[in-house]
Short mmCIF file of C-alpha atoms in Angstrom, two decimals:
data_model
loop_
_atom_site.label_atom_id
_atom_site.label_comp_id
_atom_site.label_asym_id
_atom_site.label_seq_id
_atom_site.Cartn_x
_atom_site.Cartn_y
_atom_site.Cartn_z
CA UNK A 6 190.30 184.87 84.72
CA UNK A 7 193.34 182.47 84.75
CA UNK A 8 192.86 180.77 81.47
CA UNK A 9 192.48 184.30 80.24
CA UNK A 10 195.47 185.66 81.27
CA UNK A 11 197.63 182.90 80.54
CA UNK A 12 195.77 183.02 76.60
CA UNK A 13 196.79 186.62 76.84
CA UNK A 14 200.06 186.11 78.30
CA UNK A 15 201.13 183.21 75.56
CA UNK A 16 199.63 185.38 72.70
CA UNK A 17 202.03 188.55 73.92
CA UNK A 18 205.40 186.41 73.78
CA UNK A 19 204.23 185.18 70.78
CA UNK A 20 204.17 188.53 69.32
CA UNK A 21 207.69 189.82 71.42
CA UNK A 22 210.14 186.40 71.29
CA UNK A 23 213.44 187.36 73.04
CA UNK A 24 214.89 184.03 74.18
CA UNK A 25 214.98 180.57 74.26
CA UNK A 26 213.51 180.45 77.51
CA UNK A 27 210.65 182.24 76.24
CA UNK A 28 210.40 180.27 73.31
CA UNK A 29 210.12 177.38 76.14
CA UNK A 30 207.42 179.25 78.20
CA UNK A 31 205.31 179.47 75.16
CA UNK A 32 205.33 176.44 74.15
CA UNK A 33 204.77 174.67 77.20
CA UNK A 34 201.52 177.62 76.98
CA UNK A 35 200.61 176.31 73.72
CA UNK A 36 200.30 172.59 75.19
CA UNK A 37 198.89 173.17 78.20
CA UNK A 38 195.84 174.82 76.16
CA UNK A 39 195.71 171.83 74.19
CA UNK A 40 195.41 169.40 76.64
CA UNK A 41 192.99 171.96 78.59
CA UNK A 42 190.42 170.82 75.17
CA UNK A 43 191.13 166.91 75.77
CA UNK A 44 191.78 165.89 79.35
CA UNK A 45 190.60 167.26 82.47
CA UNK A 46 192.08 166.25 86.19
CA UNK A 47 190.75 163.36 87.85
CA UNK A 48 191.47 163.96 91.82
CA UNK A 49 190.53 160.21 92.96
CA UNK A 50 192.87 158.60 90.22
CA UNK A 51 195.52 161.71 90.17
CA UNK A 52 195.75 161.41 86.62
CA UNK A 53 194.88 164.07 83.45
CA UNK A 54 192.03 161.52 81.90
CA UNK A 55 190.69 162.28 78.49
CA UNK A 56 186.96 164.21 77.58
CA UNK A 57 184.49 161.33 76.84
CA UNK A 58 183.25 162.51 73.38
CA UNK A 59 179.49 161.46 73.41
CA UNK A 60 179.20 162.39 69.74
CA UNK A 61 181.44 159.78 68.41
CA UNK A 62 180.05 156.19 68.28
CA UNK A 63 181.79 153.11 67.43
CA UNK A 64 181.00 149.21 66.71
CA UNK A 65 182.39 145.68 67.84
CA UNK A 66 181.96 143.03 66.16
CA UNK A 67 181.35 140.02 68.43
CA UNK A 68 181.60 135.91 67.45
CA UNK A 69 178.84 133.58 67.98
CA UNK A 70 178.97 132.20 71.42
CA UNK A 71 180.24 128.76 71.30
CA UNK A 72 182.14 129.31 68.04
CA UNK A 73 185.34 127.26 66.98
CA UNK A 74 188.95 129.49 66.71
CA UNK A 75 189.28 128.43 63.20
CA UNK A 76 186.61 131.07 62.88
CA UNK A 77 188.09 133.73 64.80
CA UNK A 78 189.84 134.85 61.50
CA UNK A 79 186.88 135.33 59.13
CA UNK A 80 185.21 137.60 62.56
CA UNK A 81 188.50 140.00 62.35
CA UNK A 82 188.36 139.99 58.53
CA UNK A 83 184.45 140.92 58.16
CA UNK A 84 185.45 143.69 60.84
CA UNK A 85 187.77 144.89 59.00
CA UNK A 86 185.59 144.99 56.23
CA UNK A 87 182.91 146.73 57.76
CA UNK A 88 184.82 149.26 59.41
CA UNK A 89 183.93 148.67 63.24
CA UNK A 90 186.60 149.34 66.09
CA UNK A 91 187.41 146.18 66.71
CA UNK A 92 186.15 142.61 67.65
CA UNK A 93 185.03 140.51 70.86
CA UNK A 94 186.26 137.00 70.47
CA UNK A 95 184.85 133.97 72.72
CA UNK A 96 186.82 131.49 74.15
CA UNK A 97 185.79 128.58 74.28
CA UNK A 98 185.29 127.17 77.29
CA UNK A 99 188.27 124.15 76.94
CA UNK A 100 191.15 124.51 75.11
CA UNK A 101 193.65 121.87 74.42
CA UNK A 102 197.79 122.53 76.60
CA UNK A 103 199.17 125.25 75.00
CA UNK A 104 195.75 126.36 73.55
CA UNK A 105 195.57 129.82 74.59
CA UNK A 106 198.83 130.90 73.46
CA UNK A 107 198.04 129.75 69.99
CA UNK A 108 195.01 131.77 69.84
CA UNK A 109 196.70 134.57 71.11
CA UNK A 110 199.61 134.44 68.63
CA UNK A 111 196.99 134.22 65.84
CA UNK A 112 194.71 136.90 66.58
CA UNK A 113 197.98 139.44 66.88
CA UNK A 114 198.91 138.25 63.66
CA UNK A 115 195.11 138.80 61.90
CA UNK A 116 194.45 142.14 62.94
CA UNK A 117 195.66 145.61 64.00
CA UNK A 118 191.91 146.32 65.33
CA UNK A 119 190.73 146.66 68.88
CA UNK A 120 189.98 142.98 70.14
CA UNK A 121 188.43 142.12 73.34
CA UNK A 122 189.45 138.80 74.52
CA UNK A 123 186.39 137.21 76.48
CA UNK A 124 187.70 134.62 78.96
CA UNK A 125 186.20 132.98 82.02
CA UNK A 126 188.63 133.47 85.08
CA UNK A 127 190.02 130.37 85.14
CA UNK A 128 191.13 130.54 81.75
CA UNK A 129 193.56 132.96 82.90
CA UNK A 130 195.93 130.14 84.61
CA UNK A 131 196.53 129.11 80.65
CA UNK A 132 197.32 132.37 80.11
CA UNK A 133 200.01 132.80 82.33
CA UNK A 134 201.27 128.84 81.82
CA UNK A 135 201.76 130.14 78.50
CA UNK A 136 203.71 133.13 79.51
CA UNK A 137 206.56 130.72 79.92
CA UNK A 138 206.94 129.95 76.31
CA UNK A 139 207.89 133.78 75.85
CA UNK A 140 204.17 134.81 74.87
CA UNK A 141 204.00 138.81 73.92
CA UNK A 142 200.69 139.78 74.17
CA UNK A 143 200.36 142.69 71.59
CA UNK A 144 199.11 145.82 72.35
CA UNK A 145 195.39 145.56 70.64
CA UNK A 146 194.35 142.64 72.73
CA UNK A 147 192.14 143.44 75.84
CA UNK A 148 192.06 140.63 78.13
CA UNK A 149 188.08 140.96 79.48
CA UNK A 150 187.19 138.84 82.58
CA UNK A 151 183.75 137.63 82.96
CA UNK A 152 181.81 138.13 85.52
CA UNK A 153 179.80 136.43 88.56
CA UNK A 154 178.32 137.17 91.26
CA UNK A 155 181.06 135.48 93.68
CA UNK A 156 184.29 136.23 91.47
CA UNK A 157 184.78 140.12 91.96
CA UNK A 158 187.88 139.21 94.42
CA UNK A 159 189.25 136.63 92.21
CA UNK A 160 189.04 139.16 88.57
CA UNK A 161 190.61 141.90 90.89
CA UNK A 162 193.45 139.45 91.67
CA UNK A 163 193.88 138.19 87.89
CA UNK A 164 193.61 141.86 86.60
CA UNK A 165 196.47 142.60 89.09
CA UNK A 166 198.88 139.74 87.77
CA UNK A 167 198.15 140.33 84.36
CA UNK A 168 199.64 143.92 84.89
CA UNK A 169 202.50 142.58 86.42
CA UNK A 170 202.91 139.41 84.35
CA UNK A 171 202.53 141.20 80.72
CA UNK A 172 203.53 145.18 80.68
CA UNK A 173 201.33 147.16 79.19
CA UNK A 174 198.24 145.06 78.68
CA UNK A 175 194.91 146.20 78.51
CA UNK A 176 192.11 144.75 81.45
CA UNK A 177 188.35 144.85 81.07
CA UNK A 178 185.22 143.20 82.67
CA UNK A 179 182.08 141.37 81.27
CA UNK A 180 178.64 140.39 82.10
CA UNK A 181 177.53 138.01 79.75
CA UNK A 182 175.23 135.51 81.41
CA UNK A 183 171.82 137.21 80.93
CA UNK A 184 170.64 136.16 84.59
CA UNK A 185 172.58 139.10 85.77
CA UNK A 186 170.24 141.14 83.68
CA UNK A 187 166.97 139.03 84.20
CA UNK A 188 167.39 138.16 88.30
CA UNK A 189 169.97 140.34 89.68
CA UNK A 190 169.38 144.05 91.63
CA UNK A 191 171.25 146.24 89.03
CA UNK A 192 171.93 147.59 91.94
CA UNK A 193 173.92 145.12 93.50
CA UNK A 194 175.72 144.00 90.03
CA UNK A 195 176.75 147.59 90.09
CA UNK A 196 178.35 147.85 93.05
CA UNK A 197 180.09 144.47 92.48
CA UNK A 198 181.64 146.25 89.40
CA UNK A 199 182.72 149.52 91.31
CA UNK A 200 184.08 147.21 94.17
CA UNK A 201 186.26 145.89 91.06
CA UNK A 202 187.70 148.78 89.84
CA UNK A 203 188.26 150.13 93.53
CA UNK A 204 190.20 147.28 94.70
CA UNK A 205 191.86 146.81 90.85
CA UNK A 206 193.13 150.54 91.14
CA UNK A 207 194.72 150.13 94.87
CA UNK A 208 196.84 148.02 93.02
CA UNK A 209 197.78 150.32 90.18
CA UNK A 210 195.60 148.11 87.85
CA UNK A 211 192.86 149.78 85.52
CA UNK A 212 190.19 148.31 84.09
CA UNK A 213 189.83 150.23 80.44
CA UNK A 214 186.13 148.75 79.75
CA UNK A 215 182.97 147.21 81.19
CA UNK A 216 181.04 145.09 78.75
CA UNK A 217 177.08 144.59 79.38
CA UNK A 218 176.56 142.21 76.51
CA UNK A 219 174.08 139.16 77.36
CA UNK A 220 174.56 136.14 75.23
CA UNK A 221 172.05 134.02 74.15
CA UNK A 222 172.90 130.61 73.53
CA UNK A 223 171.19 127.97 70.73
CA UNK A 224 168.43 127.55 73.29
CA UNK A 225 167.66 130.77 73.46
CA UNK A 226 167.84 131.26 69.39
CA UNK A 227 164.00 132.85 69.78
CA UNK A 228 164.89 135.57 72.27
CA UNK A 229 167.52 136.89 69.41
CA UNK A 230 168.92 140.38 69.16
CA UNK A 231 165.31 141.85 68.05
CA UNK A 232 162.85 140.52 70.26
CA UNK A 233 163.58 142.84 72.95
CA UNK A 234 163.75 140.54 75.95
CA UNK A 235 166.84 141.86 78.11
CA UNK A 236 166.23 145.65 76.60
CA UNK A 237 164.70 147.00 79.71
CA UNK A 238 167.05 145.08 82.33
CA UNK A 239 170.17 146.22 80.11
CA UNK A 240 169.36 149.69 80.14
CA UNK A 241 168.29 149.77 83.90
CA UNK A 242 171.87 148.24 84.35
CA UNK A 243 173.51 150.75 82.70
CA UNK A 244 172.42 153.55 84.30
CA UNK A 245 172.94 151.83 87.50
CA UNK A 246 176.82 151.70 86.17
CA UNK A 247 176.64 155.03 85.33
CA UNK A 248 175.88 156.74 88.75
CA UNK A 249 179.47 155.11 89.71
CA UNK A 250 182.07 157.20 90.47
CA UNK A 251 184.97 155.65 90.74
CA UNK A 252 188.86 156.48 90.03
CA UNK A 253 189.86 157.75 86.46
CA UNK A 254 187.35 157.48 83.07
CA UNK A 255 183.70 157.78 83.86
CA UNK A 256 181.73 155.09 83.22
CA UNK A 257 179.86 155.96 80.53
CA UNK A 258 183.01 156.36 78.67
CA UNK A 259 183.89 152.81 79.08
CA UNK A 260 180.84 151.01 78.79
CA UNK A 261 180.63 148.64 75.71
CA UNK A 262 176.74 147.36 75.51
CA UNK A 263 174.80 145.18 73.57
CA UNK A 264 172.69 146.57 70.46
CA UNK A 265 169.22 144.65 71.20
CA UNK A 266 166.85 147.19 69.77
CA UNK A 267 166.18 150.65 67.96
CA UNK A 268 164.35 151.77 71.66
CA UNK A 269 167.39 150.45 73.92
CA UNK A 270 170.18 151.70 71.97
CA UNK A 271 168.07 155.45 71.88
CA UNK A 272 168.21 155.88 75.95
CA UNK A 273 171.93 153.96 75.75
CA UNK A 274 173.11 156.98 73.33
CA UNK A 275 171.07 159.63 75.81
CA UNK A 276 173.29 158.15 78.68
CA UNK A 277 176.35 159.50 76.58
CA UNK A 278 177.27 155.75 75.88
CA UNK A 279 179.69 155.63 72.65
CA UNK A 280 180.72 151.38 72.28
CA UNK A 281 178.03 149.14 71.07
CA UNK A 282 178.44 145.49 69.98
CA UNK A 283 176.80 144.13 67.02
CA UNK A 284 176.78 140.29 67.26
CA UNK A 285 177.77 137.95 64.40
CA UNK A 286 175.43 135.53 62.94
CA UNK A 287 174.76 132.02 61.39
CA UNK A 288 172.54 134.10 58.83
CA UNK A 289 175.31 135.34 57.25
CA UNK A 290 176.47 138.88 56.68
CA UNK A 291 173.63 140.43 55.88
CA UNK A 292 172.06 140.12 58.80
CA UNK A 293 175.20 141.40 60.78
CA UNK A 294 175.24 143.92 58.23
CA UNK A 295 171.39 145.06 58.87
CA UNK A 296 172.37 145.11 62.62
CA UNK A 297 174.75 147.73 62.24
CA UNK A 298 172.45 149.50 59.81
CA UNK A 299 170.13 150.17 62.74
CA UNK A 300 172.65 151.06 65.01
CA UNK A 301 173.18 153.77 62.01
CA UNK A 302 169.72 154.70 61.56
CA UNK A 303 169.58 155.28 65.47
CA UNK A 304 172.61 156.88 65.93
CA UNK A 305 172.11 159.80 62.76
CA UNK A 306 168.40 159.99 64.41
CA UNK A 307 169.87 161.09 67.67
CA UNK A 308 172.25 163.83 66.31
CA UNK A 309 175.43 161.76 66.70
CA UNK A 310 177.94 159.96 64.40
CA UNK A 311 178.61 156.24 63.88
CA UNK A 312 182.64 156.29 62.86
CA UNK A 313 183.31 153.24 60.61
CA UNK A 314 186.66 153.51 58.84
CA UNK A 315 185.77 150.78 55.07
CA UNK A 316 189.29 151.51 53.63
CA UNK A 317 191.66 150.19 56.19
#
């Protein structure tokens, strides 16, 4: 009965403007409608937080675990070639003084595109020794913590300085050591994750994404992307996640997972998750290129849309 009467009441001054103040009132009728479509109120956070749209899906393209940064560049271009989001790039584990920065400073200069910055905790003191030598983090770069099972305090505390330390930037979280998918309680790895964002939003902090994306090292070259080894553990993890309820965007909204298999990525999409990963690959494009074509295949089967934008 409200949002009818206010539809009625902005269509009525519509048709009988008088004065500026009216002009005003209808207006500020026309936007509130609009952002009625597109946000709804979120009473833990206290913030208007956007309307997950579970019919959009979009890709990341990651680099091979353990790769150099001199290939970091060729990952953003063959993004931006096929059209994904964005990227998730992987530090390497040591970096020479001054290391991060550099990296840093590249990547803002290579691409516009979202790009995930996958760092292990510690890496973060570099990160803020750098900070000293003026470093701007721009805008596209998401610093994303990984996870363990004894760090949760120690992320919360490095997602809080990074707000404070660079304004604006973007937080997210990680599990990437597939032993949280193979011997942990989902369970428990969820509620390590909601702990997270709890404590993280006391502080004012958010943390935009949560990335379930296992990676398998040269040892583990035979349990690749299609054998379907962590496929039941990742999707028992993610509906663990997305019970949560926690402060601001639901979960599902800011879950980025691994694509493993045509069967795994089905019940991912029936969850309503929209952010997939498609991992790069010493075969070459075309096998990065078939991953994505399954993600397709899946995602048209299921009624949905995979957005890939080939002209910017």
């Amino acid at each position: 009965m409200i949002i009818s009467h206010s539809m009625h009441l902005c269509r009525s001054m519509m048709m009988h403007p008088t004065a500026p103040s009216s002009r005003r009132m209808i207006t500020s009728c026309i936007i509130q409608r609009f952002k009625s479509t597109t946000t709804y109120y979120d009473s833990q956070s206290g913030q208007h937080v956007a309307i997950h749209d579970e019919s959009k899906i979009t890709a990341y393209l990651r680099t091979q675990a353990g790769a150099a940064p001199s290939s970091f560049a060729a990952v953003l271009e063959a993004a931006k070639e096929m059209g994904v989001a964005g990227s998730i790039i992987t530090l390497p584990p040591h970096q020479q003084d001054g290391g991060m920065a550099g990296i840093i400073q590249s990547l803002g200069s290579s691409s516009n595109n979202d790009i995930f910055l996958h760092m292990q905790p510690s890496q973060y003191n570099d990160l803020v020794a750098s900070k000293e030598k003026q470093l701007l983090i721009p805008p596209n770069i998401n610093l994303c913590f990984e996870c363990s099972n004894n760090n949760g305090e120690y992320i919360s505390s490095n997602v809080q300085s990074a707000m404070t330390n660079f304004e604006g930037i973007q937080t997210s979280i990680g599990i990437f050591n597939p032993a949280h998918l193979l011997h942990d309680d989902p369970m428990l790895v969820a509620a390590r994750v909601a702990s997270m964002i709890d404590i993280t939003s006391e502080f004012g902090g958010t943390i935009s994404n949560i990335l379930v994306a296992p990676i398998i090292d040269n040892d583990d070259a035979a349990v690749g992307n299609s054998s379907g080894t962590y496929d039941d553990e990742l999707v028992q993890l993610c509906e663990e996640l997305t019970y949560l309820d926690v402060p601001g965007s639901t979960i599902k909204s800011r879950l980025v997972v691994s694509s493993l298999s045509g069967d795994q990525l089905e019940e991912c999409l029936q969850m309503g998750i929209t952010k997939y990963i498609i991992d790069a690959s010493s075969d070459g494009m075309e096998s990065v290129e078939s991953r994505l074509d399954m993600l397709r295949d899946v995602v048209e089967e299921s009624g949905k849309e995979l957005v890939l934008d080939r002209m910017r």
